[in-house]
Coordinates of C-alpha atoms in Angstrom, one line a residue:
X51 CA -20.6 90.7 117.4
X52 CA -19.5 93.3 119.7
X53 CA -22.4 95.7 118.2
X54 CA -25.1 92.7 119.9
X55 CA -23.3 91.9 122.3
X56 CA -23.3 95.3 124.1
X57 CA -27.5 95.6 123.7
X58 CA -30.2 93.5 125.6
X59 CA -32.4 91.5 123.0
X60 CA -32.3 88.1 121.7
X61 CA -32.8 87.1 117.8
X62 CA -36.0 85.1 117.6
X63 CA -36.7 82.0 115.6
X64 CA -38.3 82.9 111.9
X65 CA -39.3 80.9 109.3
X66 CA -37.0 81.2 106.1
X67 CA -39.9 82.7 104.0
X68 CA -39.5 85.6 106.6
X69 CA -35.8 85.8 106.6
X70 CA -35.8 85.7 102.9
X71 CA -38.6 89.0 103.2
X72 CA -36.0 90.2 106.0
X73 CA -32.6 90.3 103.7
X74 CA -35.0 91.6 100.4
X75 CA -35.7 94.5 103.0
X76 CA -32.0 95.1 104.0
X77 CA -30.9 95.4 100.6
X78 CA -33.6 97.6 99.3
X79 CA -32.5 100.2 102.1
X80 CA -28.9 99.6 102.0
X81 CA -29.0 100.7 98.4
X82 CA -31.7 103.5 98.7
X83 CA -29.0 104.9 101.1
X84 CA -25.4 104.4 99.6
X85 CA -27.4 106.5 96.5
X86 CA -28.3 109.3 98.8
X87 CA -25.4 109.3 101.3
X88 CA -22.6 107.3 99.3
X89 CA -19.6 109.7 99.9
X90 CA -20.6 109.0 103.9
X91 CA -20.9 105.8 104.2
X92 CA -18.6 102.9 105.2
X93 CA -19.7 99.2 104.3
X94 CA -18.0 97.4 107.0
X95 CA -18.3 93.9 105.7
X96 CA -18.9 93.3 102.2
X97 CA -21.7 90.6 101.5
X98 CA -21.5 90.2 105.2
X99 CA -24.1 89.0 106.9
X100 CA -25.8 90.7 109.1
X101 CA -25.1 93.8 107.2
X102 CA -22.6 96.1 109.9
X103 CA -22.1 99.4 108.3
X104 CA -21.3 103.1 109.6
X105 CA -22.7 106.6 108.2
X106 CA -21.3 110.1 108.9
X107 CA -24.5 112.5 109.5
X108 CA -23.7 116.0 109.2
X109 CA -25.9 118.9 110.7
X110 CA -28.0 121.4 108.8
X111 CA -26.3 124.5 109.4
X112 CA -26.9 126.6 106.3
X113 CA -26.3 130.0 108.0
X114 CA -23.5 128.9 110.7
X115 CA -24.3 128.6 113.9
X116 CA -22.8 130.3 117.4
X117 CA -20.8 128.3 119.7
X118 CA -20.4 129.2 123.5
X119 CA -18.2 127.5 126.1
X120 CA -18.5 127.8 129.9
X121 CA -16.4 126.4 132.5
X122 CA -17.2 125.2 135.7
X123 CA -16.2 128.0 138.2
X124 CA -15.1 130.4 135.7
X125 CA -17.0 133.3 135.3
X126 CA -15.1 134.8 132.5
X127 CA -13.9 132.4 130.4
X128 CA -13.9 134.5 127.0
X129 CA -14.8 131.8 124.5
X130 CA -17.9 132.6 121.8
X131 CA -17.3 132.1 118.2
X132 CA -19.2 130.9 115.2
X133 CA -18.7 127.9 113.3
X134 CA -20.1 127.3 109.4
X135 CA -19.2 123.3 109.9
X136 CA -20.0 120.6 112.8
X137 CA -18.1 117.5 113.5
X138 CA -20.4 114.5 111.8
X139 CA -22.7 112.0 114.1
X140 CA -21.2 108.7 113.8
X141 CA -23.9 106.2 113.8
X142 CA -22.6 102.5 113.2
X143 CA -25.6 100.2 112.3
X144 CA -25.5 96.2 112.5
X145 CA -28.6 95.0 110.9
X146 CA -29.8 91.8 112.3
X147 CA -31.6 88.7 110.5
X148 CA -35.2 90.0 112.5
X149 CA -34.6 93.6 111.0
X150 CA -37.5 94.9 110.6
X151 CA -40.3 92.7 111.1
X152 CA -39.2 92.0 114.6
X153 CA -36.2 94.0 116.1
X154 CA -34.7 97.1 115.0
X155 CA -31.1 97.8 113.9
X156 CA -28.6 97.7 116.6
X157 CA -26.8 100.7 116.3
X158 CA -24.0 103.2 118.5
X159 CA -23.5 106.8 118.2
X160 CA -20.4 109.0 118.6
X161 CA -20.5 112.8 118.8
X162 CA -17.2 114.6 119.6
X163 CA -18.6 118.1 120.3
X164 CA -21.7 116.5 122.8
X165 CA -21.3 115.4 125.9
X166 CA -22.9 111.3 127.4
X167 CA -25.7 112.6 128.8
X168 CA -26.7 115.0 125.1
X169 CA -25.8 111.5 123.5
X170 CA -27.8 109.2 125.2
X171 CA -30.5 111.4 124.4
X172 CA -30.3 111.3 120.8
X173 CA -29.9 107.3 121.3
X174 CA -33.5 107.6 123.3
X175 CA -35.0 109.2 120.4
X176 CA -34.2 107.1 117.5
X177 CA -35.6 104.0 119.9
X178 CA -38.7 105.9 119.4
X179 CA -39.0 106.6 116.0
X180 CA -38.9 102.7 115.5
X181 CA -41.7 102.1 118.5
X182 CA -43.7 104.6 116.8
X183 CA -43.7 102.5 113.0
X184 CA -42.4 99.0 114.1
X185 CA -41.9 96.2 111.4
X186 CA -41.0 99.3 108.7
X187 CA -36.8 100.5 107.4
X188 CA -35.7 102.7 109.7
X189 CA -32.3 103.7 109.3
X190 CA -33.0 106.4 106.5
X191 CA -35.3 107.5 108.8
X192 CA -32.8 108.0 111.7
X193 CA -30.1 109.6 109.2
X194 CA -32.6 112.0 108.0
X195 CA -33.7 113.0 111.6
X196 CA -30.1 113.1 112.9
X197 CA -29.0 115.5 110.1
X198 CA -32.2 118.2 110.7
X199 CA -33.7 117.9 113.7
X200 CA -30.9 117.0 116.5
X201 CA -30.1 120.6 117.2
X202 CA -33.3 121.7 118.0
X203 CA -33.9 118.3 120.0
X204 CA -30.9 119.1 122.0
X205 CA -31.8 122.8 122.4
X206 CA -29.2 124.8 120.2
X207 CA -31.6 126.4 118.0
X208 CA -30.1 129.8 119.0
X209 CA -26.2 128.5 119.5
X210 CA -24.3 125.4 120.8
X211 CA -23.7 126.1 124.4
X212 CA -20.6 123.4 125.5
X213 CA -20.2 122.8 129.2
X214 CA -18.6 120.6 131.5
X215 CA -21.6 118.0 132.7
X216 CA -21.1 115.2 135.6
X217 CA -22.1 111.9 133.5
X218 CA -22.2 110.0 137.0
X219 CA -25.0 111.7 137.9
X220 CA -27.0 111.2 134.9
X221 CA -28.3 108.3 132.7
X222 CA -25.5 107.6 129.9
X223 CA -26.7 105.0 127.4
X224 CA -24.8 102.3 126.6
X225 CA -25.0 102.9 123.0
X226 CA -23.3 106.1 123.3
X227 CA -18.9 105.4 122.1
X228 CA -16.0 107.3 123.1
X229 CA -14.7 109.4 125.9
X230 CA -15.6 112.1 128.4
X231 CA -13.9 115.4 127.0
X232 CA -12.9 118.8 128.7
X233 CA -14.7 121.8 127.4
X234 CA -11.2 123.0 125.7
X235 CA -10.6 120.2 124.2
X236 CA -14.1 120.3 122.5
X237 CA -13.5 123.9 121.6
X238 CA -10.2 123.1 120.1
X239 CA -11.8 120.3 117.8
X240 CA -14.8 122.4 116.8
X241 CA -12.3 125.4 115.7
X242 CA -10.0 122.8 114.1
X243 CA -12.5 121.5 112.0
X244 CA -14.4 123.7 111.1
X245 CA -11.0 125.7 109.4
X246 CA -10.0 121.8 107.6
X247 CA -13.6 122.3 106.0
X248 CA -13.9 126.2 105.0
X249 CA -10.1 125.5 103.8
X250 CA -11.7 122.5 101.9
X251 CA -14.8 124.1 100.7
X252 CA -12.7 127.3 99.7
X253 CA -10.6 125.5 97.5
X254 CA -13.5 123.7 95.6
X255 CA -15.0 126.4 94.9
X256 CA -14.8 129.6 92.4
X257 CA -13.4 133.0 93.4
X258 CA -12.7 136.6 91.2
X259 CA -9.0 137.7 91.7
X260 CA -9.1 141.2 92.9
X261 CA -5.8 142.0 91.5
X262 CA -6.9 140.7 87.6
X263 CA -10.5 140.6 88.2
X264 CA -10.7 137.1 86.5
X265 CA -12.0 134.1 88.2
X266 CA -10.7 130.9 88.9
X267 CA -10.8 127.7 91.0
X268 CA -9.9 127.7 94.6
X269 CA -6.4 125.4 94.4
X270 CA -5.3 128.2 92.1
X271 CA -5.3 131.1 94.6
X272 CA -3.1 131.8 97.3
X273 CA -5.2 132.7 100.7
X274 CA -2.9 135.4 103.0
X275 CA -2.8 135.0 106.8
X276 CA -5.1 138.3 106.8
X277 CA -8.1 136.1 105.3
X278 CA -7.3 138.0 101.5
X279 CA -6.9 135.7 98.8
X280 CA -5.7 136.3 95.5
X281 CA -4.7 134.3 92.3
X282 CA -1.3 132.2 92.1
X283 CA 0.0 134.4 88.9
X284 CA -0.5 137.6 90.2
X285 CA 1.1 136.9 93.8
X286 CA 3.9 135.6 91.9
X287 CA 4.2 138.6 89.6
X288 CA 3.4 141.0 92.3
X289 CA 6.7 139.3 94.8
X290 CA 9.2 138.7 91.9
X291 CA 8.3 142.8 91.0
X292 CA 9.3 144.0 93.9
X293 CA 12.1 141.6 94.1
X294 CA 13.8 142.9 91.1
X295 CA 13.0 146.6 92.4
X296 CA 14.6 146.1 95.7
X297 CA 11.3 147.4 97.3
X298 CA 11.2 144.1 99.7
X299 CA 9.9 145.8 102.7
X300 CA 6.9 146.7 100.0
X301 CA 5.9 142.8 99.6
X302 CA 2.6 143.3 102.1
X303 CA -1.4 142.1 101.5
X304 CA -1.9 143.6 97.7
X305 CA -5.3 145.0 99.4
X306 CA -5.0 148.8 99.8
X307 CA -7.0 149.0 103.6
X308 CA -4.9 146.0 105.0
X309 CA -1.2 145.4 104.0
X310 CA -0.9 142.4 106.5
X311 CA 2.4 140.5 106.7
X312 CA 3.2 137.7 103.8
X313 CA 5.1 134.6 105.7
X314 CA 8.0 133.9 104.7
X315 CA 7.3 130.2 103.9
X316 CA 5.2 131.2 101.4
X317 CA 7.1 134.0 99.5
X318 CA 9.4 130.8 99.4
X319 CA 7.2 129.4 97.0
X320 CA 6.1 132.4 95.2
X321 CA 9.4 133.3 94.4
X322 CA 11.4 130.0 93.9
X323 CA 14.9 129.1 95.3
X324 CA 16.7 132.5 93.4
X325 CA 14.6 135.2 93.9
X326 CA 14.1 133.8 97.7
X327 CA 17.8 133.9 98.6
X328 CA 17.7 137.5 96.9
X329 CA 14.8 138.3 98.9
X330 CA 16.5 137.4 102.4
X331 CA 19.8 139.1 101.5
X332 CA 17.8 142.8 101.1
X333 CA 15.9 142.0 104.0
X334 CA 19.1 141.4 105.8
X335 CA 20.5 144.6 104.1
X336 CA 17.4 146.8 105.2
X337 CA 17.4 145.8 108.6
X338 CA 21.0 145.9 109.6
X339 CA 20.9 149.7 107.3
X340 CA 17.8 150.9 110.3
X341 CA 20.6 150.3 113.3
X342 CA 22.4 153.3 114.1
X343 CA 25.1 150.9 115.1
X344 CA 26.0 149.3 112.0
X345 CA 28.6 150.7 109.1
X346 CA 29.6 148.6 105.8
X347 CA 33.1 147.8 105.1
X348 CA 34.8 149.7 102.4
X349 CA 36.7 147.2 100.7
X350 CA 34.1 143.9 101.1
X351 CA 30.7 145.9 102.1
X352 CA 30.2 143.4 104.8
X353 CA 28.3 144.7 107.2
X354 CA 29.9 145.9 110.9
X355 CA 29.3 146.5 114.4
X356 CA 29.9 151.1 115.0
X357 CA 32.3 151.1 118.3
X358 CA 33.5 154.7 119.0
X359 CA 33.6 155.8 115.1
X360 CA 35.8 152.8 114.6
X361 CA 34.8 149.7 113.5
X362 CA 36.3 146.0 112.1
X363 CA 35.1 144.1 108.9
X364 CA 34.6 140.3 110.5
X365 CA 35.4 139.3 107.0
X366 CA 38.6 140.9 106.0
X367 CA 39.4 142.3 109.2
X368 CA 40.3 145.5 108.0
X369 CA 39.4 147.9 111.0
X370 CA 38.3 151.7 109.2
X371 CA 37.1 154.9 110.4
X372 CA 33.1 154.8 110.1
X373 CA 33.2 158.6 109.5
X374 CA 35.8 159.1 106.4
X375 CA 35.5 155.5 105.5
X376 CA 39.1 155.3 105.9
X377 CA 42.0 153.3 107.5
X378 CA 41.3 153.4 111.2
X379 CA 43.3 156.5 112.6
X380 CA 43.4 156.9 116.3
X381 CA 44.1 160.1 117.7
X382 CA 44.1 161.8 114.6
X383 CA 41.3 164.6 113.5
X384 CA 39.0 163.0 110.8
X385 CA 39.4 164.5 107.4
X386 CA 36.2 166.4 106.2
X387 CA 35.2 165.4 102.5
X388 CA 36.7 168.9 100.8
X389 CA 40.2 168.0 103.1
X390 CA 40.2 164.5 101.7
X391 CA 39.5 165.2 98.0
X392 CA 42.8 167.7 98.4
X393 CA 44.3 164.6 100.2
X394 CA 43.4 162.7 97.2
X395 CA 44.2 164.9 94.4
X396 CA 47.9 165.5 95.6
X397 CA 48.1 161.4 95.3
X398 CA 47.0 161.1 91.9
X399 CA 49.0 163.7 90.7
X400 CA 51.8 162.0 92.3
X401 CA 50.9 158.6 90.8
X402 CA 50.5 160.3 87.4
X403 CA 54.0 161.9 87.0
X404 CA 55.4 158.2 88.7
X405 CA 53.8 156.0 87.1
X406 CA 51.4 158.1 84.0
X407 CA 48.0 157.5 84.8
X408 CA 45.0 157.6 83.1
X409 CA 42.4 159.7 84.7
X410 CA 41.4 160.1 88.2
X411 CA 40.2 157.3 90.2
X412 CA 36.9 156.6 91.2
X413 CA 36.7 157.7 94.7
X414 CA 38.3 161.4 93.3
X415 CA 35.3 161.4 91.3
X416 CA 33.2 160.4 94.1
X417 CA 34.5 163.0 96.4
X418 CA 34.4 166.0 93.8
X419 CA 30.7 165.4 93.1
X420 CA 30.1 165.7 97.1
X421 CA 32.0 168.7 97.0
X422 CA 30.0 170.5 94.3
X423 CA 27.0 169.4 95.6
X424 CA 28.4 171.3 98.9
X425 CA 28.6 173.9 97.4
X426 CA 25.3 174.5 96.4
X427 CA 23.4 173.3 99.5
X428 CA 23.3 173.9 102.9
X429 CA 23.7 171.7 105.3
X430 CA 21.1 170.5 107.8
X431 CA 23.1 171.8 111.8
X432 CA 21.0 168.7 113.3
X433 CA 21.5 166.0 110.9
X434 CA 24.0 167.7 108.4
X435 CA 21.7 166.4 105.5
X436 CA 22.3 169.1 102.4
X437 CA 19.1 171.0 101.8
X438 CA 18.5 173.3 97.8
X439 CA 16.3 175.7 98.5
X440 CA 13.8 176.0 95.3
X441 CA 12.1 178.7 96.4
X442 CA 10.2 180.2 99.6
X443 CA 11.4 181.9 102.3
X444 CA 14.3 180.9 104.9
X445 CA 12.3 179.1 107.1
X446 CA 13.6 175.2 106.6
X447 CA 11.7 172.3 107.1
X448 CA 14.8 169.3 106.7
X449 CA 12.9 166.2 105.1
X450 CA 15.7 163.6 106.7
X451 CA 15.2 165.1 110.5
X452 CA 11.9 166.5 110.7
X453 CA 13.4 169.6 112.6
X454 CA 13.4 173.6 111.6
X455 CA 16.5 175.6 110.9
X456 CA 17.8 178.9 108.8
X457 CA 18.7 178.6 105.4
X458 CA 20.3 182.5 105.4
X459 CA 22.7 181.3 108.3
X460 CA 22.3 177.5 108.9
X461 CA 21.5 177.4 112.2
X462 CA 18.9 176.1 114.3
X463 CA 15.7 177.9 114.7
X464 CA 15.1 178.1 118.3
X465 CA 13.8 180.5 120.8
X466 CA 17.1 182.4 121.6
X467 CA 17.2 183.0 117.9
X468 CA 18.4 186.7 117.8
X469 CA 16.0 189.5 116.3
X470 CA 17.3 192.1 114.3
X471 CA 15.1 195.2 113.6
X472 CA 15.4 198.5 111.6
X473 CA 14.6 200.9 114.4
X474 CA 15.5 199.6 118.4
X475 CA 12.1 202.0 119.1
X476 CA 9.8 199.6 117.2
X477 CA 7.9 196.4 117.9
X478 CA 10.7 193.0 117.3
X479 CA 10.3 191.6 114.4
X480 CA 10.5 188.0 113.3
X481 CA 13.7 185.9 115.0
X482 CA 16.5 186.4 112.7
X483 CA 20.1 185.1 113.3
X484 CA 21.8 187.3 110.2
X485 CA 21.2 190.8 108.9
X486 CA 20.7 188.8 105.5
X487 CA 17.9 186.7 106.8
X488 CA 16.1 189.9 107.7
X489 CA 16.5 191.3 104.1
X490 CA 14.9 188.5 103.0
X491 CA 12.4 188.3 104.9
X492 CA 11.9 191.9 104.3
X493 CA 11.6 191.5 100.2
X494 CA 8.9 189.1 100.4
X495 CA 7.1 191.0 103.1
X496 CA 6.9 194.6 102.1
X497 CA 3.2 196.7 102.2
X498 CA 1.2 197.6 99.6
X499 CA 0.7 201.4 100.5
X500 CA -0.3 202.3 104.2
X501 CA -2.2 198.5 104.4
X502 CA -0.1 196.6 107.3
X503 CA -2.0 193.2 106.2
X504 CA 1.2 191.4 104.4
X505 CA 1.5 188.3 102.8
X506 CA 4.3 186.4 102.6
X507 CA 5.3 184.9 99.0
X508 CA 7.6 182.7 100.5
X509 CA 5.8 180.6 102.8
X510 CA 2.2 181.6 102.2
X511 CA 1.4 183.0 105.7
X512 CA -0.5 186.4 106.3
X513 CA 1.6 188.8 108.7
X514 CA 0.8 192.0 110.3
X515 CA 3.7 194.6 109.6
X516 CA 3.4 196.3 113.1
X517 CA 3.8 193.7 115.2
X518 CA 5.2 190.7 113.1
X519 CA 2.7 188.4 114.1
X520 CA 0.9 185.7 112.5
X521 CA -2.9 187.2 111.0
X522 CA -5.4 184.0 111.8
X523 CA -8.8 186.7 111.3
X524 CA -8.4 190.1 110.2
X525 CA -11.5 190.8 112.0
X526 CA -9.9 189.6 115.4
X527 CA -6.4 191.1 115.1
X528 CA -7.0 194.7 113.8
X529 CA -9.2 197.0 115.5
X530 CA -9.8 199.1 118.6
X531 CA -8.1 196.5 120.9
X532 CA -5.7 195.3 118.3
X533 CA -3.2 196.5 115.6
X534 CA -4.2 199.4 112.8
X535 CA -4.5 197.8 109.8
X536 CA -3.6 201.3 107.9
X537 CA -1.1 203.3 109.2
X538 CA 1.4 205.7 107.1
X539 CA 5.1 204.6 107.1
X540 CA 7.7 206.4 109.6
X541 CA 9.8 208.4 107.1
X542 CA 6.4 209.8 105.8
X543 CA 4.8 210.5 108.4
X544 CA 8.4 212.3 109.7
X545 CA 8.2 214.4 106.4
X546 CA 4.6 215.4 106.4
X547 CA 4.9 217.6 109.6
X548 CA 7.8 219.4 108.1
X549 CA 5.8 220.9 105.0
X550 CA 3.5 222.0 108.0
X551 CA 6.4 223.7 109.7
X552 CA 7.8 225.2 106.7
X553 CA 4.1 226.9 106.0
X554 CA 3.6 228.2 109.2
X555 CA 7.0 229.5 109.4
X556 CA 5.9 231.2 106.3
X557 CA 2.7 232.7 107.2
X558 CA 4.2 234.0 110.1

């Protein structure tokens, strides 16, 4: 036995009525333990004598416990984190013929996440615990006092502290199995680990959906990369949904405060072989529509590479104009949509009286309904998007572009904008680039009597009428050192003084 072999002692000579005490002993204990720690144990010989068995002894933790790692040299080596689960104590156990009115059980110990020298010491105190009751069953003992007490022997009441530790400098038992370790390789264990056993304990266990609020088993929900986990028939309906819908770029973490990516391994499984392949070709379609550079084919919709306005469908190789959508034409003007629907219109009728067709072709159609819709919009002068104006004044906001421009002429609203004003002797008044966006402006701004506060109906922004300002606080910009907030208009205050005249002139 390799067990004996590796620890001092000899077996002593005992009469049979002792040996047959001995094995009624081992057997008592042996099953007093496989009923307490069954699913951990390993019977290594069956009927074998001496008994040679091994137990995995796991530590209380009920709260989790802190793990720190220091390196040798390194000051700042950044690695703290919590586990909820520890690596087991191996203890193997060979239980000789003398166990236990003579000898105890020879035993080992492996730890992965403890270095020799913590090992040996564990080793030292279960020798103990047998001096201190000899001739009595240990080994439930041991297991017991392995599974509460060896962090607080070892010191880690407060946290596991993992270092690098020079074992040829120390006593290392000889009881004490397997290698010297660095510290990252016991950090990457204990991580590893201790994720194999939440994933384990997560699935075993019962969990409320918060999609459908109902509750179910673990192996029924589907855990996201962002730690949120919901349940299997909600995910599904939730991906295939938005699948049908085309809203791909939507399929996120169903939790309102996160929306963390979904792998796409996994919406493989959610959606099933179909849906997936759909699911790939919008993605495609949504990222190649975000480049600037890229333009469909008209004939195939293939998607293509933008060179110069031009650009050549890898699939039927027909090279068109990115811009009309038409046969590539170098060196000739591109035909604006109202020039191309006359274009088009000439054709048909020419087809019809050749050849007596029935209606105009789709693309006529196409073309008309950008035409009207032309008509009745103005166009964005950054982007060209068509903006409707509802109501409001003519101060544009284009949703497409984000930038400002005129709706009464259609052009940018910048600083040089031109001001217009009804008398050159008066204060400017608001930029205007037409003499119709100053009506306008004019209609929704007009005073109530001799009060130059003004409101503006349009875009809901107080005004003074002298200056043409913005009003923040009435308090701050009328007054001595500001703006009269009641003054009489010109023509009135032109006619007044001639009544005056007129009865002087008289009375003299």
């Amino acid at each position: 036995m390799a067990l004996r072999d590796s620890q001092q002692g000899e077996e002593p000579d005992l009469p049979d009525e002792q040996l047959r005490s001995n094995d009624q002993l081992q057997k008592d204990e042996m099953l007093a333990v496989e009923a307490i720690y069954g699913d951990n144990l390993n019977i290594l010989g069956e009927n074998s004598v001496p008994r040679y068995f091994q137990i995995y002894v796991y530590c209380e933790i009920p709260d989790g416990i802190s793990v720190s790692a220091e390196l040798r040299g390194v000051d700042d080596y950044p690695t703290k984190f919590s586990v909820e689960h520890l690596a087991p104590i191996s203890l193997t156990c060979l239980m000789p013929p003398s166990y236990p009115s003579h000898h105890s059980p020879y035993f080992t110990l492996a730890v992965q996440w403890l270095d020799s020298v913590k090992i040996s010491s564990l080793c030292d105190m279960l020798e103990s615990l047998w001096a201190q009751q000899p001739g009595q069953e240990v080994v439930f003992e041991w297991v017991q006092w392995l599974q509460s007490s060896t962090l607080s022997h070892l010191g880690f009441d407060d946290g596991i502290v993992i270092r690098d530790s020079d074992s040829t400098m120390d006593h290392v038992d000889v009881r004490v199995v397997g290698g010297i370790l660095s510290v990252e390789d016991v950090v990457q264990q204990l991580i590893s680990y201790n994720e194999e056993q939440c994933q384990e304990s997560f699935l075993q266990g019962f969990h409320v959906c918060m999609i459908c609020f109902s509750e179910y088993k673990g192996i029924d929900f589907i855990k996201l990369p962002c730690r949120h986990y919901f349940c299997r028939n909600c995910m599904e309906t939730y991906s295939r949904m938005h699948v049908k819908e085309g809203s791909v770029m939507k399929i996120v973490c169903p939790d309102n405060k996160c929306g963390g990516f979904v792998p796409p391994n996994l919406l493989k499984r959610l959606l099933g072989e179909s849906d997936f392949e759909r699911w790939e070709r919008l993605i495609l379609e949504r990222t190649l529509g975000a480049m600037a550079d890229v333009a469909y084919c008209p004939r195939c919709q293939t998607a293509c590479l933008e060179n110069e306005d031009n650009a050549q469908c890898p699939k039927c190789l027909f090279s068109f104009c990115t811009r009309c959508r038409d046969r590539r034409h170098i060196g000739e003007k591109c035909l604006t949509p109202e020039e191309k629907l006359l274009s088009l219109q000439e054709r048909e009728k020419v087809r019809h009286l050749n050849k007596g067709g029935t209606g105009p072709s789709k693309l006529v159609d196409e073309l008309s309904s950008i035409k009207e819709i032309l008509r009745s919009c103005v166009p964005c002068p950054h982007c060209g998007t068509g903006i409707t104006r509802v109501s409001g004044c003519n101060h544009m906001l284009c949703k497409n572009c984000g930038k400002l421009f005129c709706y009464g002429c259609g052009k940018p609203l910048t600083p040089a904008h031109t001001s217009y004003s009804l008398d050159t002797k008066s204060e400017p008044m608001l930029p205007f680039e037409s003499e119709q966006c100053r009506i306008d402006y004019e209609k929704r701004t007009a005073k109530l009597g001799n009060n130059n506060h003004v409101f503006c109906e349009g875009c809901q922004v107080h005004h003074c009428a002298l200056c043409r300002k913005v009003v923040r606080k009435s308090s701050e910009h009328y007054g001595p050192r500001g703006c009269k907030q009641h003054t009489v208009e010109p023509e009135v205050a032109r006619a007044r003084p001639k009544k005056n005249d007129d009865s002087q002139s008289e009375s003299l």
